[in-house]
Amino acid sequence: MIVGVAQQMLLFLILSLVLAAGSSSSSKGSFEVRAKVLSGWPETPSAAQSLEWIRDVDSSQASALLAQLARGGSLESAAEDLLISSSAKTYLELVVRNSYYSPRIESSRSLERTDRQLYGSACSAGTAWALLWSSSSSPSAACDAAALRVLLKDEPRGNSSGFARAPRDLQLRPDSGKGVVVLYGAVSASGLPSLSPLLVEVESLPKASSWEVLFRHADGLSGAEGLGAD
């Protein structure tokens, strides 16, 4: 019994010395801990992250930014124009670096994958496309600007039956209560070449047009953005 108590006291003494040594070393110098969160979805482009940040500041500015991209503008320069103070620029860099908007963007991309499987399987993977909802029983897909131009000429006459809005849809043209055009595309260097021509087509719509236009994020070209680094 005495031996058991002595062993416990010795163990307690050893643990006390270890803890004291650890406390002493931590007071002399700090150590750095780094962590990286790996998501189960493709990496979200920094340009798409910037767009979402601008949308939170002013959704109309985000719509104007996409319109500027359609005219050949640079997302980086357009974003810089909106950031007046250095603190805002620093905050944006922090948000983008930590992929703050990655879940929101992935939520939008998941909608695109479903719609592509159901209605846009004929469109090339990784490229922007459009889905038009009107009074017909099923939507019409446009895989490029030429096809979209043809479909836009047919003005919607009734409600966009079957279309379900998403909370984070970015509105590019106001709701008319009739037809809806959903543009799916990746806001990235690899995605803009196919997205910009579609943006040009909806920008060219006359003011009297009844088409509402929404934007949703989509997957880019396979491997172009990387995987799981958010």
mmCIF file of C-alpha atoms in Angstrom:
data_model
loop_
_atom_site.group_PDB
_atom_site.id
_atom_site.type_symbol
_atom_site.label_atom_id
_atom_site.label_comp_id
_atom_site.label_asym_id
_atom_site.label_seq_id
_atom_site.Cartn_x
_atom_site.Cartn_y
_atom_site.Cartn_z
ATOM 1 C CA MET A 1 0.000 0.000 0.000
ATOM 2 C CA ILE A 2 2.855 2.340 0.941
ATOM 3 C CA VAL A 3 4.640 1.421 -2.301
ATOM 4 C CA GLY A 4 1.510 2.287 -4.307
ATOM 5 C CA VAL A 5 1.219 5.721 -2.681
ATOM 6 C CA ALA A 6 4.922 6.375 -3.284
ATOM 7 C CA GLN A 7 4.508 5.509 -6.959
ATOM 8 C CA GLN A 8 1.564 7.894 -7.281
ATOM 9 C CA MET A 9 3.529 10.691 -5.598
ATOM 10 C CA LEU A 10 6.487 10.087 -7.899
ATOM 11 C CA LEU A 11 4.230 10.156 -10.970
ATOM 12 C CA PHE A 12 2.609 13.399 -9.785
ATOM 13 C CA LEU A 13 6.074 14.938 -9.277
ATOM 14 C CA ILE A 14 7.180 13.955 -12.782
ATOM 15 C CA LEU A 15 4.005 15.384 -14.368
ATOM 16 C CA SER A 16 4.437 18.623 -12.409
ATOM 17 C CA LEU A 17 7.996 18.988 -13.670
ATOM 18 C CA VAL A 18 6.909 18.352 -17.274
ATOM 19 C CA LEU A 19 4.125 20.937 -17.079
ATOM 20 C CA ALA A 20 6.437 23.466 -15.471
ATOM 21 C CA ALA A 21 9.028 22.945 -18.187
ATOM 22 C CA GLY A 22 6.372 23.370 -20.872
ATOM 23 C CA SER A 23 5.120 26.562 -19.278
ATOM 24 C CA SER A 24 8.644 27.926 -19.029
ATOM 25 C CA SER A 25 9.445 27.216 -22.682
ATOM 26 C CA SER A 26 6.196 28.781 -23.888
ATOM 27 C CA SER A 27 6.956 31.992 -22.023
ATOM 28 C CA LYS A 28 10.370 32.287 -23.696
ATOM 29 C CA GLY A 29 9.137 32.000 -27.262
ATOM 30 C CA SER A 30 5.910 31.528 -29.193
ATOM 31 C CA PHE A 31 5.161 28.919 -31.824
ATOM 32 C CA GLU A 32 3.067 29.175 -34.963
ATOM 33 C CA VAL A 33 0.161 26.914 -35.811
ATOM 34 C CA ARG A 34 -1.161 26.724 -39.355
ATOM 35 C CA ALA A 35 -4.306 25.011 -40.543
ATOM 36 C CA LYS A 36 -5.790 24.333 -43.960
ATOM 37 C CA VAL A 37 -9.410 23.392 -44.558
ATOM 38 C CA LEU A 38 -10.002 21.060 -47.478
ATOM 39 C CA SER A 39 -13.461 21.107 -48.987
ATOM 40 C CA GLY A 40 -15.131 18.341 -50.928
ATOM 41 C CA TRP A 41 -15.812 20.562 -53.958
ATOM 42 C CA PRO A 42 -13.695 22.250 -56.641
ATOM 43 C CA GLU A 43 -11.792 25.344 -55.587
ATOM 44 C CA THR A 44 -13.695 28.602 -56.072
ATOM 45 C CA PRO A 45 -11.895 31.190 -58.258
ATOM 46 C CA SER A 46 -10.720 34.367 -56.537
ATOM 47 C CA ALA A 47 -12.623 36.421 -59.125
ATOM 48 C CA ALA A 48 -15.881 34.718 -58.132
ATOM 49 C CA GLN A 49 -15.088 35.414 -54.472
ATOM 50 C CA SER A 50 -14.536 39.094 -55.293
ATOM 51 C CA LEU A 51 -17.843 39.263 -57.152
ATOM 52 C CA GLU A 52 -19.703 37.892 -54.132
ATOM 53 C CA TRP A 53 -18.018 40.380 -51.807
ATOM 54 C CA ILE A 54 -18.997 43.262 -54.089
ATOM 55 C CA ARG A 55 -22.557 41.867 -54.213
ATOM 56 C CA ASP A 56 -22.746 42.042 -50.411
ATOM 57 C CA VAL A 57 -21.594 45.654 -50.523
ATOM 58 C CA ASP A 58 -23.945 46.661 -53.362
ATOM 59 C CA SER A 59 -25.769 44.145 -55.578
ATOM 60 C CA SER A 60 -26.262 46.733 -58.319
ATOM 61 C CA GLN A 61 -22.494 47.213 -58.455
ATOM 62 C CA ALA A 62 -22.051 43.465 -58.870
ATOM 63 C CA SER A 63 -24.484 43.498 -61.801
ATOM 64 C CA ALA A 64 -22.643 46.468 -63.320
ATOM 65 C CA LEU A 65 -19.372 44.626 -62.876
ATOM 66 C CA LEU A 66 -20.604 41.671 -64.924
ATOM 67 C CA ALA A 67 -21.823 44.097 -67.585
ATOM 68 C CA GLN A 68 -18.352 45.622 -67.649
ATOM 69 C CA LEU A 69 -16.868 42.166 -68.140
ATOM 70 C CA ALA A 70 -19.150 41.697 -71.134
ATOM 71 C CA ARG A 71 -17.524 44.760 -72.685
ATOM 72 C CA GLY A 72 -14.058 43.333 -72.194
ATOM 73 C CA GLY A 73 -13.254 44.879 -68.841
ATOM 74 C CA SER A 74 -10.977 43.331 -66.249
ATOM 75 C CA LEU A 75 -12.543 42.038 -63.053
ATOM 76 C CA GLU A 76 -9.481 43.056 -61.047
ATOM 77 C CA SER A 77 -9.498 46.649 -62.303
ATOM 78 C CA ALA A 78 -13.274 46.925 -61.888
ATOM 79 C CA ALA A 79 -13.056 45.673 -58.320
ATOM 80 C CA GLU A 80 -10.234 48.108 -57.582
ATOM 81 C CA ASP A 81 -12.427 50.998 -58.743
ATOM 82 C CA LEU A 82 -15.036 50.068 -56.133
ATOM 83 C CA LEU A 83 -12.538 49.916 -53.277
ATOM 84 C CA ILE A 84 -11.887 53.480 -52.201
ATOM 85 C CA SER A 85 -10.100 52.900 -48.897
ATOM 86 C CA SER A 86 -7.036 50.787 -48.230
ATOM 87 C CA SER A 87 -8.853 49.079 -45.343
ATOM 88 C CA ALA A 88 -11.558 47.857 -47.758
ATOM 89 C CA LYS A 89 -8.887 46.440 -50.057
ATOM 90 C CA THR A 90 -7.231 44.681 -47.147
ATOM 91 C CA TYR A 91 -10.560 43.235 -46.028
ATOM 92 C CA LEU A 92 -11.307 41.955 -49.537
ATOM 93 C CA GLU A 93 -7.891 40.297 -49.721
ATOM 94 C CA LEU A 94 -8.539 38.611 -46.373
ATOM 95 C CA VAL A 95 -11.980 37.398 -47.451
ATOM 96 C CA VAL A 96 -10.680 36.001 -50.743
ATOM 97 C CA ARG A 97 -7.615 34.398 -49.176
ATOM 98 C CA ASN A 98 -9.788 32.536 -46.689
ATOM 99 C CA SER A 99 -12.407 31.528 -49.299
ATOM 100 C CA TYR A 100 -15.174 33.058 -47.216
ATOM 101 C CA TYR A 101 -17.726 32.831 -50.048
ATOM 102 C CA SER A 102 -16.809 29.328 -51.143
ATOM 103 C CA PRO A 103 -19.933 27.616 -49.672
ATOM 104 C CA ARG A 104 -22.231 30.195 -51.287
ATOM 105 C CA ILE A 105 -20.587 29.763 -54.691
ATOM 106 C CA GLU A 106 -20.682 25.991 -54.417
ATOM 107 C CA SER A 107 -24.392 26.149 -53.574
ATOM 108 C CA SER A 108 -24.973 28.004 -56.852
ATOM 109 C CA ARG A 109 -22.792 25.558 -58.778
ATOM 110 C CA SER A 110 -24.779 22.630 -57.426
ATOM 111 C CA LEU A 111 -27.920 24.132 -58.976
ATOM 112 C CA GLU A 112 -26.109 24.414 -62.286
ATOM 113 C CA ARG A 113 -25.046 20.769 -62.208
ATOM 114 C CA THR A 114 -28.643 19.675 -61.673
ATOM 115 C CA ASP A 115 -30.000 21.888 -64.460
ATOM 116 C CA ARG A 116 -27.215 20.846 -66.817
ATOM 117 C CA GLN A 117 -28.030 17.194 -66.225
ATOM 118 C CA LEU A 118 -31.746 17.776 -66.795
ATOM 119 C CA TYR A 119 -31.736 20.336 -69.613
ATOM 120 C CA GLY A 120 -28.224 21.261 -70.756
ATOM 121 C CA SER A 121 -26.452 17.981 -71.387
ATOM 122 C CA ALA A 122 -25.851 19.007 -75.001
ATOM 123 C CA CYS A 123 -23.719 21.978 -73.887
ATOM 124 C CA SER A 124 -19.968 21.501 -73.575
ATOM 125 C CA ALA A 125 -18.778 20.802 -70.047
ATOM 126 C CA GLY A 126 -17.068 23.689 -68.290
ATOM 127 C CA THR A 127 -18.458 26.369 -70.611
ATOM 128 C CA ALA A 128 -21.112 28.988 -69.883
ATOM 129 C CA TRP A 129 -24.664 28.419 -71.068
ATOM 130 C CA ALA A 130 -28.177 29.790 -70.559
ATOM 131 C CA LEU A 131 -31.506 28.319 -69.555
ATOM 132 C CA LEU A 132 -34.694 30.144 -70.584
ATOM 133 C CA TRP A 133 -37.947 29.658 -68.678
ATOM 134 C CA SER A 134 -41.250 30.874 -70.079
ATOM 135 C CA SER A 135 -44.820 29.618 -70.326
ATOM 136 C CA SER A 136 -43.792 26.402 -72.070
ATOM 137 C CA SER A 137 -43.786 23.151 -70.136
ATOM 138 C CA SER A 138 -39.988 22.806 -70.155
ATOM 139 C CA PRO A 139 -37.139 25.349 -70.399
ATOM 140 C CA SER A 140 -34.924 25.859 -73.443
ATOM 141 C CA ALA A 141 -31.137 25.643 -73.243
ATOM 142 C CA ALA A 142 -28.742 27.869 -75.195
ATOM 143 C CA CYS A 143 -25.201 26.535 -75.388
ATOM 144 C CA ASP A 144 -23.708 29.634 -77.005
ATOM 145 C CA ALA A 145 -24.421 33.273 -77.838
ATOM 146 C CA ALA A 146 -25.881 32.530 -81.278
ATOM 147 C CA ALA A 147 -28.458 30.120 -79.843
ATOM 148 C CA LEU A 148 -29.287 32.552 -77.047
ATOM 149 C CA ARG A 149 -29.824 35.384 -79.545
ATOM 150 C CA VAL A 150 -32.412 33.306 -81.398
ATOM 151 C CA LEU A 151 -34.297 32.324 -78.238
ATOM 152 C CA LEU A 152 -34.364 35.885 -76.890
ATOM 153 C CA LYS A 153 -36.198 37.084 -79.991
ATOM 154 C CA ASP A 154 -39.271 35.133 -78.863
ATOM 155 C CA GLU A 155 -40.698 37.342 -76.128
ATOM 156 C CA PRO A 156 -42.297 35.443 -73.213
ATOM 157 C CA ARG A 157 -46.079 35.647 -73.103
ATOM 158 C CA GLY A 158 -46.910 33.978 -69.815
ATOM 159 C CA ASN A 159 -45.500 33.159 -66.419
ATOM 160 C CA SER A 160 -42.230 31.236 -66.156
ATOM 161 C CA SER A 161 -43.869 28.025 -65.005
ATOM 162 C CA GLY A 162 -41.649 25.528 -63.205
ATOM 163 C CA PHE A 163 -38.854 27.963 -62.403
ATOM 164 C CA ALA A 164 -37.670 28.103 -58.779
ATOM 165 C CA ARG A 165 -35.662 31.069 -57.585
ATOM 166 C CA ALA A 166 -32.584 30.670 -55.415
ATOM 167 C CA PRO A 167 -31.852 33.042 -52.509
ATOM 168 C CA ARG A 168 -28.503 34.160 -53.973
ATOM 169 C CA ASP A 169 -29.461 34.671 -57.627
ATOM 170 C CA LEU A 170 -27.785 37.818 -58.972
ATOM 171 C CA GLN A 171 -30.357 39.837 -60.905
ATOM 172 C CA LEU A 172 -29.058 41.461 -64.095
ATOM 173 C CA ARG A 173 -32.455 42.568 -65.457
ATOM 174 C CA PRO A 174 -35.608 43.225 -63.367
ATOM 175 C CA ASP A 175 -38.444 40.766 -62.874
ATOM 176 C CA SER A 176 -41.291 41.263 -65.346
ATOM 177 C CA GLY A 177 -43.409 38.426 -64.044
ATOM 178 C CA LYS A 178 -42.917 36.556 -67.303
ATOM 179 C CA GLY A 179 -39.856 34.844 -68.778
ATOM 180 C CA VAL A 180 -36.589 34.234 -66.949
ATOM 181 C CA VAL A 181 -33.113 33.781 -68.418
ATOM 182 C CA VAL A 182 -30.567 32.109 -66.134
ATOM 183 C CA LEU A 183 -26.957 32.572 -67.159
ATOM 184 C CA TYR A 184 -24.629 29.891 -65.830
ATOM 185 C CA GLY A 185 -20.906 30.579 -65.985
ATOM 186 C CA ALA A 186 -17.595 30.568 -64.143
ATOM 187 C CA VAL A 187 -16.211 33.974 -63.168
ATOM 188 C CA SER A 188 -12.596 33.123 -63.843
ATOM 189 C CA ALA A 189 -9.925 33.561 -66.489
ATOM 190 C CA SER A 190 -10.900 30.257 -68.096
ATOM 191 C CA GLY A 191 -14.643 30.869 -67.775
ATOM 192 C CA LEU A 192 -14.984 34.422 -69.112
ATOM 193 C CA PRO A 193 -14.335 33.587 -72.802
ATOM 194 C CA SER A 194 -17.605 31.615 -72.929
ATOM 195 C CA LEU A 195 -19.508 33.746 -70.391
ATOM 196 C CA SER A 196 -18.817 37.179 -71.902
ATOM 197 C CA PRO A 197 -20.657 36.555 -75.229
ATOM 198 C CA LEU A 198 -23.769 35.513 -73.301
ATOM 199 C CA LEU A 199 -23.562 38.658 -71.199
ATOM 200 C CA VAL A 200 -23.312 40.719 -74.384
ATOM 201 C CA GLU A 201 -26.547 39.179 -75.689
ATOM 202 C CA VAL A 202 -28.584 39.976 -72.574
ATOM 203 C CA GLU A 203 -27.009 43.448 -72.406
ATOM 204 C CA SER A 204 -28.295 44.029 -75.937
ATOM 205 C CA LEU A 205 -31.918 43.329 -75.023
ATOM 206 C CA PRO A 206 -34.213 46.337 -75.572
ATOM 207 C CA LYS A 207 -35.548 48.043 -72.454
ATOM 208 C CA ALA A 208 -39.062 46.945 -73.355
ATOM 209 C CA SER A 209 -38.095 43.271 -73.303
ATOM 210 C CA SER A 210 -39.967 41.109 -70.794
ATOM 211 C CA TRP A 211 -37.041 38.787 -70.133
ATOM 212 C CA GLU A 212 -35.715 38.840 -66.592
ATOM 213 C CA VAL A 213 -32.019 37.857 -66.414
ATOM 214 C CA LEU A 214 -30.313 36.121 -63.486
ATOM 215 C CA PHE A 215 -26.737 34.956 -63.007
ATOM 216 C CA ARG A 216 -25.580 31.819 -61.208
ATOM 217 C CA HIS A 217 -22.072 30.458 -60.733
ATOM 218 C CA ALA A 218 -21.093 27.303 -62.595
ATOM 219 C CA ASP A 219 -18.167 24.918 -62.790
ATOM 220 C CA GLY A 220 -15.311 26.000 -64.995
ATOM 221 C CA LEU A 221 -13.119 23.867 -67.190
ATOM 222 C CA SER A 222 -12.037 20.689 -65.415
ATOM 223 C CA GLY A 223 -8.841 21.250 -63.442
ATOM 224 C CA ALA A 224 -8.637 24.955 -64.290
ATOM 225 C CA GLU A 225 -9.475 26.111 -60.781
ATOM 226 C CA GLY A 226 -7.953 23.277 -58.764
ATOM 227 C CA LEU A 227 -9.678 20.949 -56.314
ATOM 228 C CA GLY A 228 -10.598 21.104 -52.690
ATOM 229 C CA ALA A 229 -8.311 23.950 -51.631
ATOM 230 C CA ASP A 230 -10.985 26.132 -50.028
#
